[in-house]
Coordinates of C-alpha atoms in Angstrom, one line a residue:
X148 CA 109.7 81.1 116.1
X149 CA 111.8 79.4 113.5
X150 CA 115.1 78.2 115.2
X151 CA 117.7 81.3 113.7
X152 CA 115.4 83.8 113.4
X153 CA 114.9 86.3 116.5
X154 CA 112.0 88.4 116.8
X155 CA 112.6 92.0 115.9
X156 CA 112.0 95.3 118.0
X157 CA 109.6 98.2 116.7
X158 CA 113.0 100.0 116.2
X159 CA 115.0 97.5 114.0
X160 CA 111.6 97.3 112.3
X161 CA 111.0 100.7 111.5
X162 CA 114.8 100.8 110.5
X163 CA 114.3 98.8 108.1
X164 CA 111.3 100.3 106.8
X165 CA 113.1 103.6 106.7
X166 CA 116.2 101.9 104.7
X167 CA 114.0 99.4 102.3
X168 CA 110.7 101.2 101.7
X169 CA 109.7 103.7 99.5
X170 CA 109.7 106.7 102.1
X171 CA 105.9 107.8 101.0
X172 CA 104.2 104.8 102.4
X173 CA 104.8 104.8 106.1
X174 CA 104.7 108.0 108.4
X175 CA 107.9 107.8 110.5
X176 CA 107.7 110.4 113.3
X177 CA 111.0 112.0 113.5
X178 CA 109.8 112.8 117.5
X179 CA 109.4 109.2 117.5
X180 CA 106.3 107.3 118.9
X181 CA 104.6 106.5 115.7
X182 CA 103.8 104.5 114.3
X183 CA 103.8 101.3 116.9
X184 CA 104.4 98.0 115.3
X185 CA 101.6 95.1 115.3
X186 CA 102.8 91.9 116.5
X187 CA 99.8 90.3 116.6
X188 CA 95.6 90.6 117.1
X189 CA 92.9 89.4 119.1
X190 CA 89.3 90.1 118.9
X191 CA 89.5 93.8 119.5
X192 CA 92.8 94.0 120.5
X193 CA 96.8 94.1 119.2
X194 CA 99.9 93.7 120.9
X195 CA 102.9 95.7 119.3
X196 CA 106.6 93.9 119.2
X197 CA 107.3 94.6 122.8
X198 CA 104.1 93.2 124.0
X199 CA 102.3 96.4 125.1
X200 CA 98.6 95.7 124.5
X201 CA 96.0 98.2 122.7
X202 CA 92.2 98.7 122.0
X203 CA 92.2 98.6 118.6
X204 CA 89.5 101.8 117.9
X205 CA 89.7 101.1 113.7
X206 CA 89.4 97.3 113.2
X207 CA 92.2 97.9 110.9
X208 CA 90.8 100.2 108.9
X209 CA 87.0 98.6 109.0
X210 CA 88.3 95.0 108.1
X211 CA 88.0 93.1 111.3
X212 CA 84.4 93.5 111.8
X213 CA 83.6 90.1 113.6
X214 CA 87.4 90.7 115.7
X215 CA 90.9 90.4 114.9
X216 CA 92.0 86.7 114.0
X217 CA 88.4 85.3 114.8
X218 CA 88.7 81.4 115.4
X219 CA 86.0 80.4 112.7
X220 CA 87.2 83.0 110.1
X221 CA 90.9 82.0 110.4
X222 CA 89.7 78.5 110.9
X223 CA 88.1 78.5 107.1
X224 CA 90.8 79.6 105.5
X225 CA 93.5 77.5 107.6
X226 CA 91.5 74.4 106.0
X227 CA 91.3 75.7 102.5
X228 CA 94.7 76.9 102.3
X229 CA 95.7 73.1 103.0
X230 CA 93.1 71.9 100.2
X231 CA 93.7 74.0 98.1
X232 CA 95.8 77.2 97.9
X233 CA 95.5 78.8 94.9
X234 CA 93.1 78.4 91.7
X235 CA 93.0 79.9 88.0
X236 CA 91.0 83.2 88.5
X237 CA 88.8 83.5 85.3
X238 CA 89.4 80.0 83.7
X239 CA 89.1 76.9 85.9
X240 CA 87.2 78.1 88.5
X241 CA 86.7 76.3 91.9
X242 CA 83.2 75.9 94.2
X243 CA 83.7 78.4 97.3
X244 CA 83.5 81.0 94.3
X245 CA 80.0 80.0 93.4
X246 CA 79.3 79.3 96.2
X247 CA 80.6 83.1 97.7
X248 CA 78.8 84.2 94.7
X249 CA 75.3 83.5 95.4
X250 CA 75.8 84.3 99.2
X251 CA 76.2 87.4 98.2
X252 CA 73.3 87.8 96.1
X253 CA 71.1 86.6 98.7
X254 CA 72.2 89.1 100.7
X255 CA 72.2 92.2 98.8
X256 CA 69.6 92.3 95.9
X257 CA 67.7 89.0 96.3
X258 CA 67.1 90.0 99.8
X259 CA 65.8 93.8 98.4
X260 CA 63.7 92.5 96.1
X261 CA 62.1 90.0 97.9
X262 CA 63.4 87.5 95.9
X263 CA 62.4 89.0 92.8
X264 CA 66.1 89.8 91.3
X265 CA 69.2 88.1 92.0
X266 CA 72.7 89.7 90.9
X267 CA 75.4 89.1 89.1
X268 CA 79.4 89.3 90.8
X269 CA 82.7 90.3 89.1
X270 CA 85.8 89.9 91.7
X271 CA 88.5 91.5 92.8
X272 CA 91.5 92.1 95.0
X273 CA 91.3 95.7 96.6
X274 CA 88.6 97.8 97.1
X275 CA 89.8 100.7 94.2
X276 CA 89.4 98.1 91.9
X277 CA 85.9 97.1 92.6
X278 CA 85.2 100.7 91.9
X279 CA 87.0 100.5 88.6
X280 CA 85.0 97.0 87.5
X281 CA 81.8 99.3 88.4
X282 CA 83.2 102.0 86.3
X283 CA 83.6 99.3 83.4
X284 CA 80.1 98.1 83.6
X285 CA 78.5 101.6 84.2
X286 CA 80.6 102.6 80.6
X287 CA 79.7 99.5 79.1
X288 CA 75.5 99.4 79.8
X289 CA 75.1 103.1 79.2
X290 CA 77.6 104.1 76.4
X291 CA 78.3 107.4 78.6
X292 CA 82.2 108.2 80.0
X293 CA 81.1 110.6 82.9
X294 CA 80.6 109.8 86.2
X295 CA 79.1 112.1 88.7
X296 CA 80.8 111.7 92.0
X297 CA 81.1 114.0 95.9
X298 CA 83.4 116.3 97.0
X299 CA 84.9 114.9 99.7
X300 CA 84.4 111.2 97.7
X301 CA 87.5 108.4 98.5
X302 CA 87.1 105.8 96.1
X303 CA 90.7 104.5 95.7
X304 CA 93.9 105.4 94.0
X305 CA 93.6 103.2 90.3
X306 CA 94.0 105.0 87.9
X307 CA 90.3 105.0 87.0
X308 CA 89.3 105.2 90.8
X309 CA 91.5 108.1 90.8
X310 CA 89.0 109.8 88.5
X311 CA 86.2 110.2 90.9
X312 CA 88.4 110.6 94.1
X313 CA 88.1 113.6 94.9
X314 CA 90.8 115.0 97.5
X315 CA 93.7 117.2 95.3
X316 CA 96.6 115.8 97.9
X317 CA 95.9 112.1 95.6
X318 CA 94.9 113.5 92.1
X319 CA 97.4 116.4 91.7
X320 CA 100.7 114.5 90.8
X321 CA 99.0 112.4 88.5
X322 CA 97.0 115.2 87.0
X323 CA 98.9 114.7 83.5
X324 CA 97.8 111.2 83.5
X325 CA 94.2 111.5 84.3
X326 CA 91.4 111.0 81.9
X327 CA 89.1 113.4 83.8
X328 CA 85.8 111.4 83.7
X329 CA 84.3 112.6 86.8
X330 CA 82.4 115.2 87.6
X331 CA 82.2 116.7 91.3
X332 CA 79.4 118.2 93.4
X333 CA 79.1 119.1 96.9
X334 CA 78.2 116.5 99.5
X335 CA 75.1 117.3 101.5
X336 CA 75.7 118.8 105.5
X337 CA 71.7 118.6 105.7
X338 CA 68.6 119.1 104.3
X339 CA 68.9 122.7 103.7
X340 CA 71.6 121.5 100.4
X341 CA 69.7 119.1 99.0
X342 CA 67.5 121.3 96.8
X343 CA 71.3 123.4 95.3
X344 CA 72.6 119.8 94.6
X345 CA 69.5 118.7 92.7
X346 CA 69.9 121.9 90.3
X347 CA 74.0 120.9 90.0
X348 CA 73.2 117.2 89.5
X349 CA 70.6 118.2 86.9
X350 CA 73.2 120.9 85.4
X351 CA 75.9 118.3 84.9
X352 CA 73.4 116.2 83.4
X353 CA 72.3 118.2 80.7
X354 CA 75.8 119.2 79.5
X355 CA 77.7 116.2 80.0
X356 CA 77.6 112.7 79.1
X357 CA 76.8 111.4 82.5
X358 CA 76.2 107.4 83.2
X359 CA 76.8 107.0 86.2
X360 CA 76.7 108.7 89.8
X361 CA 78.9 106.9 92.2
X362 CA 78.4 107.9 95.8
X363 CA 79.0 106.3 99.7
X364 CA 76.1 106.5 101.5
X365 CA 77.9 107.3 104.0
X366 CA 81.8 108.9 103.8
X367 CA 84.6 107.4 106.1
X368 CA 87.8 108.8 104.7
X369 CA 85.6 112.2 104.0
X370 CA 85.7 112.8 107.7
X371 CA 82.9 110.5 108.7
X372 CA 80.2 112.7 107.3
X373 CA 76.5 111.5 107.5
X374 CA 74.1 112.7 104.9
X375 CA 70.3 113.8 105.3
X376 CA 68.1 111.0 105.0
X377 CA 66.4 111.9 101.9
X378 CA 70.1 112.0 99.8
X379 CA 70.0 108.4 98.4
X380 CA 66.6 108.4 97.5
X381 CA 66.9 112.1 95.7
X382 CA 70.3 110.4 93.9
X383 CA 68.5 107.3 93.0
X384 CA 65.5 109.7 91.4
X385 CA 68.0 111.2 89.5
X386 CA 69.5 108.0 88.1
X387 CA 66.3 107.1 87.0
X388 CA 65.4 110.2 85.2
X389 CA 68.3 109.8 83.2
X390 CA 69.1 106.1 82.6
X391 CA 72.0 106.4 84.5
X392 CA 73.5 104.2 86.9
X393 CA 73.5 104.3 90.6
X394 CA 76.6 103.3 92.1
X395 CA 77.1 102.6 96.1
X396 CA 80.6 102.6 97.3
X397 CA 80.4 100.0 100.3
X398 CA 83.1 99.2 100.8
X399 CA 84.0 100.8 104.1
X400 CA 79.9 101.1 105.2
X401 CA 79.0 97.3 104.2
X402 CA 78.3 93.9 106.4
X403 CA 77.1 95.7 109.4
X404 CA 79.8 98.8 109.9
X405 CA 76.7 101.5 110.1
X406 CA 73.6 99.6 112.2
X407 CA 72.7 97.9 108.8
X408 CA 74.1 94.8 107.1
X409 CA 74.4 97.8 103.9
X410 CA 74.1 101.5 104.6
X411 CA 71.3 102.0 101.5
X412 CA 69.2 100.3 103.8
X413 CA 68.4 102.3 105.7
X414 CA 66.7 104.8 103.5
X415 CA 66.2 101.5 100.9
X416 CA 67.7 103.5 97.7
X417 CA 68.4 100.1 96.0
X418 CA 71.2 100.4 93.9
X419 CA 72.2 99.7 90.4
X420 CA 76.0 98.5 91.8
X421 CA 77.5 98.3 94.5
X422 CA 80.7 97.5 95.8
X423 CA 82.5 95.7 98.9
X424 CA 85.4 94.8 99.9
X425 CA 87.1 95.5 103.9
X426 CA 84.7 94.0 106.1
X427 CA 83.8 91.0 103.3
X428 CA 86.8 88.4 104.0
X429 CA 87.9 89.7 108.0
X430 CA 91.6 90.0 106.6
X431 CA 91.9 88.7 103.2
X432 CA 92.8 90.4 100.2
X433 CA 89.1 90.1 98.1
X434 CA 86.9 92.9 97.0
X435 CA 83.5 92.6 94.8
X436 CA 81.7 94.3 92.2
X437 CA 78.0 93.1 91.8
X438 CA 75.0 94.4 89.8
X439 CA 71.4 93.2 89.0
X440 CA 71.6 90.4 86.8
X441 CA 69.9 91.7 84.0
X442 CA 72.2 94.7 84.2
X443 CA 75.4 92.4 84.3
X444 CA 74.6 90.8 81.3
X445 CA 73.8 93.6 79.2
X446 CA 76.5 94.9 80.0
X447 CA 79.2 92.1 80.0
X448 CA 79.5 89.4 76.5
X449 CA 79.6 86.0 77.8
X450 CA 83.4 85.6 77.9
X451 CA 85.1 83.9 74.7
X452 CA 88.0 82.3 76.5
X453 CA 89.4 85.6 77.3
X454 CA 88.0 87.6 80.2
X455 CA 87.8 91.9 79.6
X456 CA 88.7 92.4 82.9
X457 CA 90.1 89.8 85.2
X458 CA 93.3 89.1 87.6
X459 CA 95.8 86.4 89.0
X460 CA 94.1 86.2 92.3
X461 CA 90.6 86.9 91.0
X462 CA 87.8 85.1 93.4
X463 CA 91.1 83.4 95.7
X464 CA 89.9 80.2 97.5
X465 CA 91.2 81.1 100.8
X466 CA 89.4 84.7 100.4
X467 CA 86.5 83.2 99.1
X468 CA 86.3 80.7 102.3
X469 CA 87.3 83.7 104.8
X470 CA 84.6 85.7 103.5
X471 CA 81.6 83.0 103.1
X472 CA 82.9 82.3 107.3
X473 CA 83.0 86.3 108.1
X474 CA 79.0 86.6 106.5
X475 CA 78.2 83.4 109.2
X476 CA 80.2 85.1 112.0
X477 CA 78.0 88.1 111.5
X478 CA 75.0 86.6 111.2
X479 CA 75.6 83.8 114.4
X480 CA 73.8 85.0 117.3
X481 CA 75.8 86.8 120.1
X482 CA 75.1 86.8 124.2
X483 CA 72.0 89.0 124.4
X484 CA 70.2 87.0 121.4
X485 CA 71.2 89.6 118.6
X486 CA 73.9 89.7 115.8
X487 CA 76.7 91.4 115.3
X488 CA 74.9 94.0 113.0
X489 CA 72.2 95.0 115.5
X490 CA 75.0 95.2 118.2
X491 CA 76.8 97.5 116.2
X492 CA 73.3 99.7 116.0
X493 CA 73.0 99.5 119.9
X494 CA 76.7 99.8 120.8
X495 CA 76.8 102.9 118.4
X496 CA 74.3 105.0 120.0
X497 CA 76.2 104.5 122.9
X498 CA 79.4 105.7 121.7
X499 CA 77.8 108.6 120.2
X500 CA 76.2 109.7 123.4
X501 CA 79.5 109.6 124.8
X502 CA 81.3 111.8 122.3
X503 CA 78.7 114.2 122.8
X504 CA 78.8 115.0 126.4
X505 CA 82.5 115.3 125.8
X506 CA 83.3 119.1 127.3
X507 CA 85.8 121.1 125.1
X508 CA 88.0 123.3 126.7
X509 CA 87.5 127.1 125.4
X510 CA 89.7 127.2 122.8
X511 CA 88.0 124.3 120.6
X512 CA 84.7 122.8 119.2
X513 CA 83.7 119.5 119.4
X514 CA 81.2 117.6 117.2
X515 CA 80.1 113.9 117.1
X516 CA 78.3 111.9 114.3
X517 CA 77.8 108.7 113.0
X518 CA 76.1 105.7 112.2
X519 CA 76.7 102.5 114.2
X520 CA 79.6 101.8 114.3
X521 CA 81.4 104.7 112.4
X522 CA 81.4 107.4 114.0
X523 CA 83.6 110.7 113.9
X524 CA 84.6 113.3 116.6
X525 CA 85.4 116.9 114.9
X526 CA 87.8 119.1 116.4
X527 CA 87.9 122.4 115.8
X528 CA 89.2 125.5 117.0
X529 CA 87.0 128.1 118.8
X530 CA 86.7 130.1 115.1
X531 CA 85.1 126.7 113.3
X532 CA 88.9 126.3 112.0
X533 CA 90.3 122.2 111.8
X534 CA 92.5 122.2 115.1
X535 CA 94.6 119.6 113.2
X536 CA 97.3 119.6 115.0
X537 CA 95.4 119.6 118.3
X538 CA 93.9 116.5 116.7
X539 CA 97.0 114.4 116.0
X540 CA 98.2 115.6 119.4
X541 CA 95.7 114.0 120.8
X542 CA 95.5 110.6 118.6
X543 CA 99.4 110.2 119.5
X544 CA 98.5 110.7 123.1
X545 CA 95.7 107.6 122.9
X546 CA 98.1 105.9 121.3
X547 CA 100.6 106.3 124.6
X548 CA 98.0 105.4 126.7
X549 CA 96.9 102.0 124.9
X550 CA 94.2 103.2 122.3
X551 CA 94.4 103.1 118.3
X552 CA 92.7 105.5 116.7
X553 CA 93.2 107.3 113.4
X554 CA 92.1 110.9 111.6
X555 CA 89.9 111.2 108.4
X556 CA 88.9 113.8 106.7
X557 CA 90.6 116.4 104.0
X558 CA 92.4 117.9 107.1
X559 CA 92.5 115.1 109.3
X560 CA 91.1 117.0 112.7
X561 CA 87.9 114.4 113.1
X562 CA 89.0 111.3 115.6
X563 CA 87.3 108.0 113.6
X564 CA 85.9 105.3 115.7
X565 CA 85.6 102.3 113.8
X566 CA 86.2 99.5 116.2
X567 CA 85.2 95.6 115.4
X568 CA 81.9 95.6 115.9
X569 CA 82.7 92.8 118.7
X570 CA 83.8 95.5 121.1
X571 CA 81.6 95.6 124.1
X572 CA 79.6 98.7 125.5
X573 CA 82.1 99.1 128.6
X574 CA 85.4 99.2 126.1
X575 CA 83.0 102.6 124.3
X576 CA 83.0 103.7 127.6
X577 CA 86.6 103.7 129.2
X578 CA 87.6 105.0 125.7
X579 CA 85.3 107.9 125.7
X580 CA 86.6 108.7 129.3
X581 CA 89.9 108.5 128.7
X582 CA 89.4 110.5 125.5
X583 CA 87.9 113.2 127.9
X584 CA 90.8 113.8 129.9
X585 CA 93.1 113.7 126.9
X586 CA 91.3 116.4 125.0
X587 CA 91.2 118.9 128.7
X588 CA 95.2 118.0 128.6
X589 CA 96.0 118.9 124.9
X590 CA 93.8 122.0 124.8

């Protein structure tokens, strides 16, 4: 610690937050105990400013999927931050770009096609504006403003993300402001829904100007919600029969979160777009936007000298090092002789099985899904109602006890479990216990 400056408590901190921040970004319990304040991170766990140790059950939101501060990651961009620290975005560009670039085209289309295609990459910062770079290209190839998008959908809060996220609580103040460009329709619970949403995808088609239907395979921030097998594939039909574009949203399902390296594969709807960000860097501010290259180029002009849609920090050196380490980390082979991708698969069914031997008390419901390594436990009250509260009660209890955990979902009553995918089977295990005994004591 610099000589002069001590280290702060979670209370000065959070004073200072409640004097110095604008009071809508972070919850301040009034009861106290949340939120806790990170002090540092280690593989799958953080120690708060007094030093009390937690399992980190989110991986900070889906980001550290190889582990908090992992030695190889942080060693990359410790090395190119002393080379070189910053570069000139769109005009003098630098090699980990390029290099980033077509790593990432041999792992998403070139690998789909066999070789056949590769793809073309735009950068960004955040993952909203990866969505709103797809939204660009989509407008741009087709000539179309709509975009068909899911109830339930969270693609960011951009202005243009904003259009196609779905939940009220983020698009009614800004309701004024909004183009309205998207389109919503329901997001399948099984097989039973998929023949009503063809007939409203095919409705919305034939009255509005539709280019594009942007979709997660899989929603996180929905509530963890896992679609019927045969959704992507009946989307990506669609698409087709209309020249529009497919769009994935990756970027909380991408580099190995669901079992998969990308959640289309495992029902292979290729598609047109797709977008990642989180996982991609292990901690550093860099999303992408990448298309077929065909596609790209139609619907980008070579650049003049002046980029349509560009940044400061666009393809950063350090985030461009980070992320081309994170894609090695995930691929390096792991005690047992498998990566961290098919551990997430294994580990996964493991932590489902767990959830769902959970006993409920009589006064509430519980159901687990998931996919790998994202995977939800919904709480509900006897009556199928959310037992929100009930929910919360019971995240703030983990918390207590050592666990971080958060809600999702448009009334935040399902438990997420998106740990870094480095977490071992045992860790599943003593959380899923402990979870047990909190959910008999906050019934």
């Amino acid at each position: 610690m610099a000589p002069g400056k001590r280290r702060l408590s979670s209370k000065q901190v959070l004073e200072l937050l409640r004097k110095f921040e604008s009071r809508n970004v972070t919850h301040l319990d009034p009861k106290g105990g949340w939120p806790i304040v990170w002090q540092r991170a280690q593989g799958v766990h953080v120690w708060d400013a007094e030093g009390k140790r937690y399992l980190d059950l989110t991986a900070a939101f889906g980001v550290a999927a190889a582990g908090h501060a992992n030695l190889r990651i942080v060693r990359a961009g410790q090395q190119q931050m002393s080379r070189l620290l910053h570069a000139m975005g769109d005009v003098h560009p630098h090699a980990l770009k390029a290099r980033l670039c077509r790593e990432l085209s041999r792992i998403t289309f070139e690998r789909w096609s066999r070789g056949d295609t590769t793809a073309k990459t735009i950068f960004c910062n955040s993952g909203f504006e990866a969505v709103e770079a797809a939204l660009k290209t989509a407008a741009l190839a087709t000539g179309k403003p709509g975009v068909l998008a899911f109830e339930g959908g969270y693609h960011g809060l951009g202005y243009g993300s904003l259009n196609v996220t779905h939940r009220e609580y983020f698009r009614s103040p800004f309701q004024s402001q909004l183009k309205e460009f998207g389109h919503f329709v329901p997001f399948p619970e099984g097989d039973a829904s998929l023949p009503g949403l063809q007939k409203s995808l095919q409705r919305i088609f034939a009255t509005s100007g539709i280019g594009a239907i942007l979709v997660e395979p899989m929603q996180a921030r929905g509530g963890i919600r896992i679609p019927p097998p045969n959704f992507l594939p009946i989307v990506r039909k669609v698409c087709d029969q209309h020249r529009a574009l497919l769009i994935l949203d990756e970027i909380y399902t991408g580099f190995g979160r669901t079992g998969t390296w990308f959640a289309c594969e495992q029902t292979k709807a290729i598609p047109d777009l797709i977008c990642l960000g989180k996982a991609l860097t292990g901690g550093f501010p860099l999303s992408a936007c990448m298309g077929e290259a065909r596609l790209m180029d139609r619907a980008w002009p070579a650049s003049p000298g002046e980029a349509l849609h560009t940044s400061t920090f666009l393809g950063h050196p350090v985030g461009c090092a980070m992320a081309l380490a994170q894609i090695a980390e995930l691929q390096r082979k792991i005690a047992g002789g498998s990566d961290l991708v098919a551990a997430s698969r294994s580990k996964g069914e493991v932590l489902l099985e767990g959830l769902s031997e959970l006993s409920a008390p009589r006064s509430l419901r519980l159901s687990a899904r998931g996919k790998g390594l994202l995977v939800g436990l919904e709480i509900t009250s006897a009556g199928g109602e959310p037992a929100t509260a009930i929910a919360l009660r019971i995240i703030k209890r983990m918390l207590h006890l050592g666990y971080i955990l958060l809600p999702e979902g448009e009334h935040s009553n399902v438990i997420a479990f998106t740990p870094p995918l480095t977490i071992t089977t045992r860790q599943l295990q003593q959380t899923v216990s402990c979870l047990g005994k909190v959910i008999e004591g906050c019934a």
